[in-house]
Amino acid sequence: MTPRPTLRPGGRSARVQQAVHTAVSALNDTVGREQLTIPLIAEHAGVTPSTIYRRWGSLRELLADVAAERLRPEAPLADTGSLEGDLMAWAGEFMEEMASRPGQQVMADALGSAGHEPRRRCHAWQCEQLALMLSRARDRGESALPEVDALIDGVMAPLIYRVSHAPETLCETRLRHWVRQALGSAGENFRATE
Amino acid sequence: MTPRPTLRPGGRSARVQQAVHTAVSALNDTVGREQLTIPLIAEHAGVTPSTIYRRWGSLRELLADVAAERLRPEAPLADTGSLEGDLMAWAGEFMEEMASRPGQQVMADALGSAGHEPRRRCHAWQCEQLALMLSRARDRGESALPEVDALIDGVMAPLIYRVSHAPETLCETRLRHWVRQALGSAGENFRATE
DNA sequence: ACTGCTAAGGCAAATATTTTGCGTTAAGAG
DNA sequence: CTCTTAACGCAAAATATTTGCCTTAGCAGT
């Protein structure tokens, strides 16, 4: 009763995926993003190029897959004692990473794929992190909490927009402004009317 | 005293660019986005592939260039009599275009390039349009107007985020919510503190 | 454990693409 | 009108991509 018809997460398949992802990251740091090619990646991963072509289809999709993985939160999400603090810490770290040239490349790779599974995954993770923060805030007894969607629209969306379109305008002050505004306007949340 | 060292906007160069852009759009509508290749585009544009490689570098950059062009506002910007109306009309049309599968491809192409000139251009145009709306609103005598940045962060950013990450959540109600909120919180604008 | 089934990988030949060197054309300056 | 040179065309060389066929190894049933 697995939802997927027949995946094979077992042994080899997973090892290949791991090896390819590792090779992409390693080569990205050594030869540089622009020099990456599938034959080169395949060689470093110890697989044949056709394996990569069959599994990912193109370099673009492969890079999007790897980029999405890099965008996945790893640290267990600090607990600073307040929702505002948690948001600033988490989004602040994200902002710092994405403010760099390589960070912007990662973002472009993640946003540039034809399929949208990679972007969906990023969105889902971000929602999870925000939901966890909100849940902690609720446990702490904070009131007038915003909804996840309001934080996505109010904080993550402008952050990502500016990483892509105007990275030089990023700064902590601006981030704090978004966070405060999103927290301040809790209660005026979006309601679907259908 | 041209700012650019030595561009050649004259005759031939411009014709080639035009022909290539046209070919990309035409082929995109006929053979489909995934079948596009530089040799194919070159043939339809009546130029040799090497011309395209030298000028754009790769298919990714070419598609980003064309996608950015498609994102450029064409219509003269309707005047509905109120800032809220103008915003809803303009952003609403944008949303409708981007809600479709091809629209999402255009967005992905524009966001996926290595260089960020295409994204910069989109941002600049959006700012221009918003500034024009604000200017009209001011002439009309509307008060408590937001700043361009607040509209970018409050309306365009969430719109684009959701086009990329969760297109099925787009709807007019949500758009109206962003617009109202951005207009309502005018006065609480971001101020750089450095 | 053993066996059968099949998704996933390897290999290599056939295609298609990208890159490059060199000659030519035409835009822009004086 | 002449000169300079950015931009293009062409074609050969280097790379990358696709595809057919074979082999390997998860996984399920017994």
Coordinates of C-alpha atoms (C1' of nucleotides) in Angstrom, one line a residue:
Chain A
M1 CA 0.0 0.0 0.0
T2 CA 2.8 2.4 -0.8
P3 CA 1.5 5.5 -2.5
R4 CA 4.3 5.4 -5.1
P5 CA 3.8 2.6 -7.6
T6 CA 7.2 1.1 -7.2
L7 CA 10.0 3.1 -5.8
R8 CA 13.2 1.4 -4.9
P9 CA 14.7 3.3 -2.0
G10 CA 16.9 0.3 -1.1
G11 CA 20.6 0.0 -1.4
R12 CA 22.0 0.8 -4.8
S13 CA 19.6 3.4 -6.0
A14 CA 20.0 5.4 -2.9
R15 CA 23.8 5.1 -3.0
V16 CA 23.9 6.4 -6.5
Q17 CA 21.7 9.4 -5.7
Q18 CA 23.9 10.1 -2.7
A19 CA 27.1 9.8 -4.7
V20 CA 25.8 12.1 -7.4
H21 CA 24.6 14.7 -5.0
T22 CA 28.0 14.6 -3.2
A23 CA 29.8 14.9 -6.5
V24 CA 27.8 17.9 -7.5
S25 CA 28.5 19.7 -4.2
A26 CA 32.1 18.9 -4.2
L27 CA 32.7 19.9 -7.8
N28 CA 30.6 23.0 -7.3
D29 CA 33.1 24.0 -4.6
T30 CA 36.2 23.1 -6.7
V31 CA 35.7 23.7 -10.4
G32 CA 32.8 26.1 -10.0
R33 CA 29.2 26.2 -10.9
E34 CA 29.8 27.2 -14.6
Q35 CA 32.2 24.4 -15.3
L36 CA 29.8 21.6 -14.1
T37 CA 28.9 19.1 -16.7
I38 CA 27.1 15.8 -16.4
P39 CA 30.1 13.7 -17.7
L40 CA 32.3 15.4 -15.1
I41 CA 29.8 14.8 -12.3
A42 CA 29.3 11.2 -13.4
E43 CA 33.0 10.5 -13.3
H44 CA 33.4 11.8 -9.8
A45 CA 30.4 10.0 -8.6
G46 CA 31.6 6.7 -10.2
V47 CA 28.6 6.2 -12.4
T48 CA 28.1 6.5 -16.1
P49 CA 26.6 9.7 -17.6
S50 CA 23.6 7.8 -19.0
T51 CA 22.6 6.9 -15.4
I52 CA 22.3 10.6 -14.6
Y53 CA 20.5 11.4 -17.8
R54 CA 18.0 8.7 -17.3
R55 CA 17.3 9.7 -13.7
W56 CA 17.4 13.4 -13.7
G57 CA 16.9 14.2 -17.4
S58 CA 19.2 17.2 -17.6
L59 CA 21.8 19.2 -15.7
R60 CA 19.2 21.8 -14.9
E61 CA 17.0 19.3 -13.1
L62 CA 19.9 17.7 -11.3
L63 CA 21.1 21.1 -10.0
A64 CA 17.6 22.0 -8.9
D65 CA 17.4 18.8 -7.0
V66 CA 20.7 19.4 -5.3
A67 CA 20.0 23.1 -4.6
A68 CA 16.7 22.2 -3.0
E69 CA 18.5 19.8 -0.8
R70 CA 20.9 22.6 0.2
L71 CA 17.9 24.8 1.1
R72 CA 16.6 22.2 3.5
P73 CA 17.0 23.3 7.1
E74 CA 19.6 21.2 8.9
A75 CA 20.1 22.8 12.3
P76 CA 17.4 21.8 14.8
L77 CA 15.9 25.4 14.9
A78 CA 17.1 27.5 17.8
D79 CA 14.8 28.4 20.6
T80 CA 15.5 32.0 21.5
G81 CA 12.6 32.4 23.9
S82 CA 10.3 34.5 21.6
L83 CA 8.7 34.1 18.2
E84 CA 10.3 37.3 17.0
G85 CA 13.7 36.0 18.1
D86 CA 13.2 32.6 16.5
L87 CA 12.1 34.2 13.2
M88 CA 15.0 36.6 13.2
A89 CA 17.5 33.8 13.9
W90 CA 16.2 31.4 11.3
A91 CA 15.4 33.9 8.5
G92 CA 18.6 35.8 9.4
E93 CA 20.8 32.8 8.9
F94 CA 19.0 32.0 5.6
M95 CA 19.5 35.6 4.5
E96 CA 23.2 35.5 5.2
E97 CA 23.7 32.4 3.3
M98 CA 21.7 33.7 0.3
A99 CA 23.4 37.0 0.3
S100 CA 26.6 35.5 -1.1
R101 CA 27.2 34.9 -4.8
P102 CA 27.1 31.1 -4.4
G103 CA 24.0 31.4 -2.3
Q104 CA 22.3 33.3 -5.1
Q105 CA 23.4 30.6 -7.5
V106 CA 21.8 28.0 -5.3
M107 CA 18.6 30.0 -5.3
A108 CA 18.6 30.4 -9.0
D109 CA 19.2 26.7 -9.5
A110 CA 16.3 25.9 -7.2
L111 CA 13.9 28.3 -8.9
G112 CA 15.0 27.5 -12.4
S113 CA 13.9 23.9 -12.9
A114 CA 11.2 22.9 -15.3
G115 CA 9.4 20.6 -12.9
H116 CA 8.3 22.2 -9.6
E117 CA 8.9 19.4 -7.2
P118 CA 12.1 21.0 -5.9
R119 CA 10.3 24.3 -5.2
R120 CA 7.4 22.5 -3.6
R121 CA 9.8 20.7 -1.3
C122 CA 11.4 23.9 -0.2
H123 CA 8.0 25.5 0.4
A124 CA 6.9 22.5 2.5
W125 CA 10.0 22.6 4.6
Q126 CA 9.7 26.3 5.2
C127 CA 6.1 25.8 6.3
E128 CA 7.2 23.1 8.7
Q129 CA 9.8 25.2 10.3
L130 CA 7.4 28.1 10.7
A131 CA 4.7 25.9 12.1
L132 CA 7.2 24.5 14.6
M133 CA 8.0 28.1 15.7
L134 CA 4.4 29.0 16.0
S135 CA 3.7 25.8 18.0
R136 CA 6.5 26.7 20.4
A137 CA 5.3 30.2 20.7
R138 CA 1.8 28.9 21.5
D139 CA 3.3 26.6 24.2
R140 CA 5.1 29.6 25.7
G141 CA 1.8 31.4 25.9
E142 CA 2.4 34.1 23.3
S143 CA -0.8 35.5 21.9
A144 CA -2.1 37.0 18.7
L145 CA 0.0 34.6 16.7
P146 CA 0.0 34.9 12.9
E147 CA -0.7 32.0 10.6
V148 CA 2.0 30.1 8.7
D149 CA 0.7 31.7 5.4
A150 CA 1.1 35.2 6.8
L151 CA 4.7 34.5 7.7
I152 CA 5.4 33.0 4.3
D153 CA 3.9 36.0 2.5
G154 CA 5.2 38.6 5.0
V155 CA 8.8 37.3 5.6
M156 CA 9.9 34.5 3.3
A157 CA 8.5 35.9 0.1
P158 CA 10.1 39.3 0.3
L159 CA 13.3 37.8 1.5
I160 CA 13.4 35.4 -1.5
Y161 CA 12.3 38.1 -3.9
R162 CA 15.1 40.3 -2.9
V163 CA 17.7 37.6 -3.0
S164 CA 16.7 37.0 -6.6
H165 CA 16.0 40.5 -7.8
A166 CA 17.9 43.0 -5.6
P167 CA 20.3 41.2 -3.3
E168 CA 22.1 44.5 -2.5
T169 CA 19.0 45.7 -0.7
L170 CA 19.1 42.9 1.9
C171 CA 19.9 43.9 5.4
E172 CA 19.0 42.9 8.9
T173 CA 17.0 46.1 9.5
R174 CA 14.8 45.3 6.6
L175 CA 14.3 41.7 7.7
R176 CA 13.4 42.9 11.2
H177 CA 10.8 45.3 9.6
W178 CA 9.2 42.3 7.8
V179 CA 9.2 40.2 10.9
R180 CA 7.7 42.9 13.1
Q181 CA 5.1 43.8 10.6
A182 CA 4.1 40.2 10.1
L183 CA 3.8 39.7 13.9
G184 CA 2.1 43.0 14.3
S185 CA -0.7 42.4 11.8
A186 CA -1.6 39.0 13.3
G187 CA -5.3 38.7 13.4
E188 CA -5.8 40.3 9.9
N189 CA -5.1 36.9 8.3
F190 CA -6.2 35.8 4.9
R191 CA -9.4 33.9 4.8
A192 CA -10.5 32.1 1.6
T193 CA -14.0 33.1 0.8
E194 CA -15.0 30.2 -1.3
Chain B
M1 CA 30.1 59.6 -23.5
T2 CA 28.0 56.5 -23.6
P3 CA 27.9 54.6 -20.3
R4 CA 28.5 51.3 -22.1
P5 CA 32.0 51.0 -23.4
T6 CA 31.1 50.0 -26.9
L7 CA 27.7 48.6 -27.7
R8 CA 26.4 48.5 -31.2
P9 CA 22.7 49.0 -31.1
G10 CA 22.6 49.9 -34.7
G11 CA 21.2 47.9 -37.5
R12 CA 22.4 44.4 -37.8
S13 CA 23.1 43.5 -34.2
A14 CA 19.6 44.7 -33.2
R15 CA 18.1 42.8 -36.1
V16 CA 19.7 39.6 -35.0
Q17 CA 18.6 40.0 -31.5
Q18 CA 15.0 40.6 -32.7
A19 CA 15.1 37.6 -34.9
V20 CA 16.4 35.3 -32.2
H21 CA 13.8 36.5 -29.7
T22 CA 11.1 36.1 -32.2
A23 CA 12.3 32.6 -33.0
V24 CA 12.3 31.6 -29.4
S25 CA 8.8 32.8 -28.8
A26 CA 7.5 31.2 -32.0
L27 CA 9.1 27.8 -31.3
N28 CA 8.1 27.9 -27.7
D29 CA 4.5 28.0 -28.9
T30 CA 4.9 25.4 -31.5
V31 CA 7.4 22.7 -30.6
G32 CA 7.3 23.4 -26.9
R33 CA 9.6 24.6 -24.2
E34 CA 11.4 21.3 -23.7
Q35 CA 12.2 20.8 -27.3
L36 CA 14.0 24.1 -27.7
T37 CA 17.6 23.9 -28.7
I38 CA 20.0 26.5 -29.9
P39 CA 20.6 25.0 -33.3
L40 CA 16.8 24.9 -33.8
I41 CA 16.4 28.5 -32.7
A42 CA 19.3 29.6 -34.9
E43 CA 17.8 28.0 -38.0
H44 CA 14.5 29.7 -37.5
A45 CA 16.1 33.0 -36.8
G46 CA 18.3 32.7 -39.9
V47 CA 21.6 32.9 -38.0
T48 CA 24.3 30.4 -37.2
P49 CA 24.3 28.7 -33.8
S50 CA 27.7 30.1 -33.0
T51 CA 26.3 33.6 -33.1
I52 CA 23.8 32.7 -30.4
Y53 CA 26.5 31.0 -28.3
R54 CA 28.8 33.9 -28.5
R55 CA 26.1 36.4 -27.7
W56 CA 24.1 34.7 -25.0
G57 CA 26.5 31.9 -23.9
S58 CA 23.9 29.2 -23.3
L59 CA 20.3 28.3 -23.8
R60 CA 19.6 29.2 -20.1
E61 CA 20.7 32.7 -20.5
L62 CA 18.9 33.2 -23.8
L63 CA 15.7 31.9 -22.3
A64 CA 16.1 34.1 -19.3
D65 CA 16.6 37.1 -21.6
V66 CA 13.5 36.3 -23.6
A67 CA 11.4 35.5 -20.5
A68 CA 12.4 38.8 -18.9
E69 CA 11.2 40.5 -22.0
R70 CA 7.9 38.8 -21.8
L71 CA 7.6 39.9 -18.2
R72 CA 7.9 43.5 -19.3
P73 CA 4.7 45.4 -19.0
E74 CA 3.2 46.3 -22.4
A75 CA -0.2 47.7 -21.8
P76 CA -0.1 51.4 -20.8
L77 CA -1.4 50.7 -17.3
A78 CA -5.1 51.2 -16.8
D79 CA -6.4 54.0 -14.7
T80 CA -9.3 52.7 -12.7
G81 CA -9.7 55.7 -10.5
S82 CA -8.1 54.4 -7.3
L83 CA -4.8 52.9 -6.2
E84 CA -6.4 49.8 -5.0
G85 CA -8.2 49.3 -8.3
D86 CA -5.0 50.0 -10.3
L87 CA -3.0 47.5 -8.2
M88 CA -5.7 44.8 -8.5
A89 CA -6.0 45.3 -12.2
W90 CA -2.3 45.2 -12.9
A91 CA -1.2 42.5 -10.5
G92 CA -4.4 40.6 -11.3
E93 CA -3.5 40.4 -14.9
F94 CA 0.0 39.4 -14.0
M95 CA -1.3 36.7 -11.7
E96 CA -3.6 35.3 -14.4
E97 CA -0.8 35.0 -16.9
M98 CA 1.6 33.4 -14.4
A99 CA -1.0 30.9 -13.1
S100 CA -0.8 29.0 -16.3
R101 CA 1.7 26.3 -17.0
P102 CA 3.5 28.3 -19.7
G103 CA 3.4 31.3 -17.4
Q104 CA 5.2 29.3 -14.7
Q105 CA 7.8 28.3 -17.3
V106 CA 8.4 31.9 -18.1
M107 CA 8.9 32.7 -14.5
A108 CA 11.3 29.7 -14.0
D109 CA 13.3 30.8 -17.0
A110 CA 13.5 34.4 -15.8
L111 CA 14.5 33.3 -12.2
G112 CA 16.9 30.6 -13.3
S113 CA 19.7 32.4 -15.1
A114 CA 23.2 32.6 -13.8
G115 CA 23.6 36.3 -14.4
H116 CA 21.1 38.5 -12.7
E117 CA 20.6 41.2 -15.2
P118 CA 17.3 39.7 -16.4
R119 CA 15.9 39.7 -12.9
R120 CA 17.2 43.2 -12.2
R121 CA 15.4 44.4 -15.3
C122 CA 12.1 42.8 -14.2
H123 CA 12.5 44.4 -10.8
A124 CA 13.2 47.8 -12.3
W125 CA 10.1 47.6 -14.5
Q126 CA 7.9 46.6 -11.6
C127 CA 9.2 49.5 -9.6
E128 CA 8.5 51.9 -12.5
Q129 CA 4.9 50.6 -12.8
L130 CA 4.3 50.9 -9.1
A131 CA 5.8 54.4 -9.0
L132 CA 3.6 55.5 -11.8
M133 CA 0.5 54.2 -9.9
L134 CA 1.6 56.0 -6.8
S135 CA 2.2 59.1 -8.7
R136 CA -1.3 59.0 -10.2
A137 CA -2.8 58.3 -6.8
R138 CA -1.0 61.3 -5.4
D139 CA -2.4 63.5 -8.2
R140 CA -5.8 62.2 -7.4
G141 CA -5.4 63.3 -3.9
E142 CA -5.3 59.9 -2.2
S143 CA -3.5 60.1 1.1
A144 CA -1.5 57.7 3.3
L145 CA 0.2 56.3 0.2
P146 CA 2.7 53.4 0.7
E147 CA 6.1 53.4 -0.8
V148 CA 7.2 51.4 -3.8
D149 CA 9.3 49.1 -1.6
A150 CA 6.3 48.3 0.5
L151 CA 4.3 47.3 -2.5
I152 CA 7.1 45.2 -3.9
D153 CA 7.4 43.4 -0.5
G154 CA 3.7 43.3 0.2
V155 CA 2.2 42.4 -3.1
M156 CA 4.7 41.4 -5.8
A157 CA 6.9 39.3 -3.6
P158 CA 4.2 37.0 -2.3
L159 CA 2.7 36.8 -5.7
I160 CA 5.9 35.7 -7.3
Y161 CA 6.7 33.4 -4.4
R162 CA 3.4 31.6 -4.8
V163 CA 3.7 31.4 -8.6
S164 CA 7.0 29.5 -8.1
H165 CA 6.3 27.5 -5.0
A166 CA 2.6 26.9 -4.7
P167 CA 0.7 28.1 -7.8
E168 CA -2.5 26.3 -6.7
T169 CA -2.9 28.7 -3.8
L170 CA -3.2 31.7 -6.1
C171 CA -6.6 33.4 -6.2
E172 CA -8.0 36.8 -6.4
T173 CA -9.1 36.9 -2.8
R174 CA -5.6 36.3 -1.7
L175 CA -4.3 39.0 -4.0
R176 CA -6.9 41.4 -2.7
H177 CA -5.8 40.6 0.8
W178 CA -2.2 41.5 0.0
V179 CA -3.2 44.7 -1.7
R180 CA -5.5 45.9 1.1
Q181 CA -2.9 45.0 3.7
A182 CA -0.1 46.9 1.8
L183 CA -2.4 49.9 1.5
G184 CA -3.6 49.7 5.0
S185 CA -0.2 49.6 6.6
A186 CA 1.0 52.7 4.7
G187 CA 2.9 54.8 7.1
E188 CA 4.7 51.9 8.8
N189 CA 7.3 51.9 6.0
F190 CA 10.7 50.5 6.2
R191 CA 13.5 53.0 7.0
A192 CA 17.1 52.1 6.7
T193 CA 18.9 52.9 9.9
E194 CA 22.4 53.2 8.7
Chain C
dA1 C1' 17.1 -19.8 1.6
dC2 C1' 15.8 -20.1 -3.3
dT3 C1' 13.6 -18.3 -7.5
dG4 C1' 11.5 -15.1 -10.6
dC5 C1' 10.5 -10.5 -11.8
dT6 C1' 11.8 -6.0 -13.0
dA7 C1' 13.7 -1.2 -11.9
dA8 C1' 18.0 0.7 -12.3
dG9 C1' 22.7 0.7 -14.0
dG10 C1' 26.7 -0.1 -17.4
dC11 C1' 28.5 0.0 -21.9
dA12 C1' 29.2 1.7 -26.5
dA13 C1' 27.6 3.2 -30.9
dA14 C1' 24.9 6.8 -33.1
dT15 C1' 23.4 11.7 -32.8
dA16 C1' 23.4 16.2 -31.5
dT17 C1' 25.5 19.9 -29.3
dT18 C1' 29.0 23.3 -28.2
dT19 C1' 33.5 25.3 -28.9
dT20 C1' 37.0 27.6 -31.6
dG21 C1' 40.0 29.5 -35.2
dC22 C1' 39.8 32.3 -39.1
dG23 C1' 37.9 35.0 -42.8
dT24 C1' 34.2 38.5 -43.9
dT25 C1' 30.8 42.1 -43.2
dA26 C1' 29.0 46.3 -41.8
dA27 C1' 28.4 49.9 -37.8
dG28 C1' 30.3 53.9 -36.1
dA29 C1' 34.1 57.4 -35.8
dG30 C1' 37.1 60.8 -37.8
Chain D
dC1 C1' 35.5 58.3 -47.9
dT2 C1' 38.5 55.6 -45.1
dC3 C1' 39.7 53.2 -41.0
dT4 C1' 38.8 50.4 -37.1
dT5 C1' 36.7 46.7 -34.9
dA6 C1' 32.5 44.5 -33.0
dA7 C1' 29.7 41.1 -34.6
dC8 C1' 28.6 37.4 -37.8
dG9 C1' 29.3 33.2 -40.9
dC10 C1' 31.5 28.9 -41.7
dA11 C1' 33.4 24.5 -40.8
dA12 C1' 36.3 21.4 -38.2
dA13 C1' 37.2 19.6 -33.7
dA14 C1' 35.8 18.6 -29.2
dT15 C1' 32.0 17.5 -26.1
dA16 C1' 27.8 16.2 -24.6
dT17 C1' 23.4 13.6 -25.2
dT18 C1' 20.5 9.8 -26.6
dT19 C1' 19.5 5.0 -27.3
dG20 C1' 19.5 -0.1 -27.7
dC21 C1' 20.9 -4.0 -25.5
dC22 C1' 22.9 -6.5 -21.8
dT23 C1' 23.9 -7.1 -16.8
dT24 C1' 23.1 -6.3 -11.9
dA25 C1' 20.7 -6.4 -7.7
dG26 C1' 16.4 -5.0 -4.9
dC27 C1' 12.3 -7.0 -3.6
dA28 C1' 8.4 -10.4 -3.3
dG29 C1' 6.6 -14.9 -3.1
dT30 C1' 7.3 -19.5 -1.8

